[in-house]
Amino acid sequence: MGEGVSKLRIVLAEDQALVRGALAALLGLEPDLAVIAEAGDGRAALALVETLRPDILLTDIEMPLMTGLELAQQVKALQLPTRVVIVTTFGRAGYLRRAMAAGVGGYLLKDAPSEQLASAIRRVASGGRAIDPELALAGWDGDDPLTDRERQVLRWAGEGKSSSEIAGLIHLSEGTVRNYLSEAIGKLGAANRVEAARLARDKGWL
C-alpha cells in the first residue's frame, strides 16, 4: 500500500473474547486492514455497522441475541454498504446456502491461515467472493426441506416452548402452529418436535 491509501475498515463480531482478540491482533498486523470496532453479540454488531458503515463486517455464526446469519440478513435488508465475511467452526449443511442468500461475500473456517483470511477480506471488499472449498462441499450436502415458518416454530419448540406459547409469540393460532410442527417433523423423519429440532440444528437448517 502506498502513502495516503486508506485502510479497509473492519467491524469484528465474535462472542468469545479470546478468539476475538486473536483475530483482531492478526488483522492488525496487515498494513492495509484496520479493526475499528468489536462486538460480542449480533445485536451490538448491527448497531456498530449501522453507525460506522465499515467496509467489512467479519462475524462468527453462533452468537447471542442475533446469529451471524441473521446479522448478514439484516445488513442486506437495511441496504448497508458493508460487505459480510463469516468465519466459522461449523461446516454444517445449510449454513452456506443461507449465507449466500443473505449476500455474504466470504465464508471461511476459523482455523484458516491469517494470510488466507486477509486475502479473503481484500477480495470481498473489492466486490469478489471468498468461499472455503471445504465448507462449500459440506454446505451443499443435502437440501433444506423446511419453510421459513416451519424453521421458526421448530426453533421455538426446540427451546421447550409449547404450541400455545409459540402461537402467542408469532401471532398464529395454536392449530396452525401444530400443523407447521407436524409438517416439519414429517419432513425430517423425526419421532417428535424435540428430535426434529435437534436434527434440523445439526444440519444447519435452524
Short mmCIF file of C-alpha atoms in Angstrom, two decimals:
data_model
loop_
_atom_site.label_atom_id
_atom_site.label_comp_id
_atom_site.label_asym_id
_atom_site.label_seq_id
_atom_site.Cartn_x
_atom_site.Cartn_y
_atom_site.Cartn_z
CA MET A 1 0.00 0.00 0.00
CA GLY A 2 1.32 3.42 -0.88
CA GLU A 3 1.28 6.50 1.27
CA GLY A 4 -2.11 8.09 1.73
CA VAL A 5 -4.10 4.99 0.72
CA SER A 6 -6.86 4.40 3.26
CA LYS A 7 -7.13 1.12 5.14
CA LEU A 8 -10.08 -1.25 4.84
CA ARG A 9 -12.25 -0.63 7.91
CA ILE A 10 -13.46 -3.76 9.70
CA VAL A 11 -16.03 -4.37 12.45
CA LEU A 12 -15.34 -7.69 14.21
CA ALA A 13 -18.20 -9.69 15.78
CA GLU A 14 -17.30 -12.73 17.90
CA ASP A 15 -18.73 -13.74 21.29
CA GLN A 16 -15.58 -15.49 22.57
CA ALA A 17 -13.26 -12.76 23.83
CA LEU A 18 -10.06 -14.80 23.33
CA VAL A 19 -10.91 -15.62 19.71
CA ARG A 20 -11.99 -12.03 19.07
CA GLY A 21 -8.73 -10.72 20.49
CA ALA A 22 -6.67 -13.16 18.42
CA LEU A 23 -8.47 -12.22 15.20
CA ALA A 24 -8.10 -8.51 15.90
CA ALA A 25 -4.37 -8.94 16.62
CA LEU A 26 -3.79 -10.94 13.43
CA LEU A 27 -5.66 -8.47 11.25
CA GLY A 28 -3.85 -5.58 12.93
CA LEU A 29 -0.58 -6.91 11.52
CA GLU A 30 -1.81 -6.30 7.97
CA PRO A 31 -0.77 -2.84 6.71
CA ASP A 32 -4.00 -2.25 4.76
CA LEU A 33 -6.55 -3.54 7.31
CA ALA A 34 -7.90 -1.82 10.43
CA VAL A 35 -10.31 -3.29 13.02
CA ILE A 36 -12.22 -0.16 14.04
CA ALA A 37 -14.69 -1.77 16.48
CA GLU A 38 -15.51 -5.11 18.13
CA ALA A 39 -18.78 -6.65 19.34
CA GLY A 40 -19.55 -9.68 21.49
CA ASP A 41 -23.08 -10.29 20.19
CA GLY A 42 -25.02 -9.87 16.97
CA ARG A 43 -27.24 -7.01 18.08
CA ALA A 44 -24.29 -4.88 19.19
CA ALA A 45 -22.52 -5.69 15.92
CA LEU A 46 -25.50 -4.49 13.87
CA ALA A 47 -25.59 -1.21 15.79
CA LEU A 48 -21.87 -0.70 15.08
CA VAL A 49 -22.29 -1.45 11.39
CA GLU A 50 -25.23 0.96 11.12
CA THR A 51 -23.25 3.72 12.86
CA LEU A 52 -19.75 3.21 11.44
CA ARG A 53 -20.54 1.86 7.94
CA PRO A 54 -17.32 -0.19 7.78
CA ASP A 55 -16.06 -1.79 4.56
CA ILE A 56 -16.25 -5.26 6.09
CA LEU A 57 -18.19 -6.98 8.88
CA LEU A 58 -16.22 -10.05 10.00
CA THR A 59 -18.57 -12.24 12.04
CA ASP A 60 -18.94 -15.64 13.65
CA ILE A 61 -22.21 -17.58 13.10
CA GLU A 62 -23.02 -18.73 16.64
CA MET A 63 -23.54 -15.59 18.75
CA PRO A 64 -26.00 -14.37 21.41
CA LEU A 65 -29.04 -12.18 20.57
CA MET A 66 -28.54 -12.47 16.80
CA THR A 67 -26.61 -15.10 14.83
CA GLY A 68 -24.07 -14.17 12.18
CA LEU A 69 -26.52 -15.34 9.50
CA GLU A 70 -29.33 -13.19 10.91
CA LEU A 71 -26.87 -10.31 11.14
CA ALA A 72 -25.95 -10.71 7.45
CA GLN A 73 -29.66 -10.79 6.56
CA GLN A 74 -30.19 -7.51 8.44
CA VAL A 75 -27.22 -5.83 6.74
CA LYS A 76 -28.73 -6.84 3.38
CA ALA A 77 -32.29 -5.82 4.34
CA LEU A 78 -31.12 -2.40 5.52
CA GLN A 79 -29.12 -2.00 2.28
CA LEU A 80 -25.98 -1.10 4.20
CA PRO A 81 -22.82 -0.74 2.10
CA THR A 82 -20.83 -3.07 4.37
CA ARG A 83 -19.84 -6.46 2.92
CA VAL A 84 -20.01 -9.52 5.20
CA VAL A 85 -17.35 -12.18 5.78
CA ILE A 86 -18.28 -15.13 8.03
CA VAL A 87 -15.66 -17.15 9.91
CA THR A 88 -16.99 -20.34 11.47
CA THR A 89 -16.05 -23.65 13.04
CA PHE A 90 -19.19 -25.20 11.51
CA GLY A 91 -19.33 -26.84 8.10
CA ARG A 92 -22.97 -27.80 8.60
CA ALA A 93 -25.10 -28.37 5.53
CA GLY A 94 -27.50 -25.49 5.08
CA TYR A 95 -25.38 -22.72 6.59
CA LEU A 96 -23.58 -21.84 3.37
CA ARG A 97 -26.79 -21.65 1.36
CA ARG A 98 -28.38 -19.33 3.91
CA ALA A 99 -25.22 -17.23 3.95
CA MET A 100 -25.26 -16.89 0.15
CA ALA A 101 -28.95 -15.94 0.21
CA ALA A 102 -28.09 -13.23 2.73
CA GLY A 103 -25.49 -11.80 0.37
CA VAL A 104 -22.44 -12.92 2.35
CA GLY A 105 -19.23 -12.33 0.40
CA GLY A 106 -16.84 -14.54 2.35
CA TYR A 107 -17.29 -17.82 4.24
CA LEU A 108 -14.18 -19.27 5.91
CA LEU A 109 -13.06 -21.63 8.65
CA LYS A 110 -11.75 -20.06 11.85
CA ASP A 111 -8.54 -22.07 11.66
CA ALA A 112 -7.69 -20.77 8.18
CA PRO A 113 -4.21 -19.20 7.97
CA SER A 114 -4.22 -15.47 8.71
CA GLU A 115 -2.94 -14.62 5.22
CA GLN A 116 -5.90 -16.52 3.73
CA LEU A 117 -8.31 -14.52 5.88
CA ALA A 118 -6.65 -11.22 4.99
CA SER A 119 -6.70 -12.12 1.30
CA ALA A 120 -10.40 -13.06 1.52
CA ILE A 121 -11.24 -9.73 3.19
CA ARG A 122 -9.48 -7.82 0.39
CA ARG A 123 -11.25 -9.86 -2.29
CA VAL A 124 -14.69 -9.36 -0.73
CA ALA A 125 -14.07 -5.64 -0.16
CA SER A 126 -13.32 -5.27 -3.88
CA GLY A 127 -16.61 -6.95 -4.82
CA GLY A 128 -15.48 -10.57 -5.12
CA ARG A 129 -16.34 -13.71 -3.16
CA ALA A 130 -14.18 -15.95 -1.00
CA ILE A 131 -15.62 -19.34 -0.03
CA ASP A 132 -13.59 -22.02 1.72
CA PRO A 133 -13.79 -25.08 -0.61
CA GLU A 134 -14.13 -27.50 2.31
CA LEU A 135 -17.13 -25.55 3.63
CA ALA A 136 -18.59 -25.24 0.15
CA LEU A 137 -18.70 -29.03 -0.20
CA ALA A 138 -20.28 -29.50 3.23
CA GLY A 139 -22.69 -26.62 2.73
CA TRP A 140 -24.32 -28.13 -0.32
CA ASP A 141 -24.68 -31.60 1.18
CA GLY A 142 -28.44 -32.11 1.32
CA ASP A 143 -31.37 -29.83 0.58
CA ASP A 144 -33.04 -27.82 3.33
CA PRO A 145 -36.67 -29.03 3.23
CA LEU A 146 -38.03 -26.52 5.77
CA THR A 147 -40.01 -23.37 5.02
CA ASP A 148 -39.16 -20.20 6.96
CA ARG A 149 -42.28 -20.60 9.12
CA GLU A 150 -41.53 -24.27 9.88
CA ARG A 151 -37.99 -23.29 10.83
CA GLN A 152 -39.31 -20.58 13.13
CA VAL A 153 -41.77 -22.79 15.06
CA LEU A 154 -39.24 -25.63 15.25
CA ARG A 155 -36.64 -23.31 16.75
CA TRP A 156 -39.08 -22.24 19.49
CA ALA A 157 -40.15 -25.87 20.06
CA GLY A 158 -36.51 -26.89 20.44
CA GLU A 159 -36.19 -24.33 23.22
CA GLY A 160 -39.03 -26.02 25.10
CA LYS A 161 -41.92 -23.73 24.17
CA SER A 162 -45.40 -25.27 23.95
CA SER A 163 -47.63 -24.88 20.89
CA SER A 164 -49.75 -22.29 22.70
CA GLU A 165 -46.65 -20.29 23.74
CA ILE A 166 -45.30 -20.35 20.19
CA ALA A 167 -48.71 -19.27 18.86
CA GLY A 168 -48.64 -16.25 21.16
CA LEU A 169 -45.10 -15.35 20.15
CA ILE A 170 -45.69 -15.35 16.40
CA HIS A 171 -49.39 -14.38 16.37
CA LEU A 172 -50.80 -17.55 14.83
CA SER A 173 -53.47 -19.94 16.06
CA GLU A 174 -52.35 -22.92 18.12
CA GLY A 175 -53.74 -25.27 15.47
CA THR A 176 -51.68 -23.60 12.75
CA VAL A 177 -48.53 -23.91 14.86
CA ARG A 178 -49.25 -27.61 15.42
CA ASN A 179 -49.68 -28.05 11.65
CA TYR A 180 -46.30 -26.40 10.97
CA LEU A 181 -44.63 -28.59 13.59
CA SER A 182 -46.26 -31.71 12.19
CA GLU A 183 -45.05 -30.84 8.67
CA ALA A 184 -41.51 -30.23 9.92
CA ILE A 185 -41.45 -33.47 11.96
CA GLY A 186 -42.68 -35.42 8.93
CA LYS A 187 -40.16 -33.88 6.54
CA LEU A 188 -37.28 -34.72 8.87
CA GLY A 189 -38.50 -38.22 9.67
CA ALA A 190 -38.31 -37.42 13.39
CA ALA A 191 -40.24 -39.02 16.23
CA ASN A 192 -41.25 -35.73 17.85
CA ARG A 193 -40.67 -31.97 17.84
CA VAL A 194 -37.61 -32.13 20.09
CA GLU A 195 -35.87 -34.67 17.88
CA ALA A 196 -36.89 -32.68 14.78
CA ALA A 197 -35.36 -29.51 16.22
CA ARG A 198 -32.13 -31.35 17.09
CA LEU A 199 -31.85 -32.88 13.60
CA ALA A 200 -32.52 -29.56 11.90
CA ARG A 201 -29.99 -27.76 14.10
CA ASP A 202 -27.33 -30.41 13.36
CA LYS A 203 -27.91 -29.84 9.64
CA GLY A 204 -27.63 -26.07 9.99
CA TRP A 205 -31.26 -25.52 8.97
CA LEU A 206 -32.21 -23.60 12.10
#
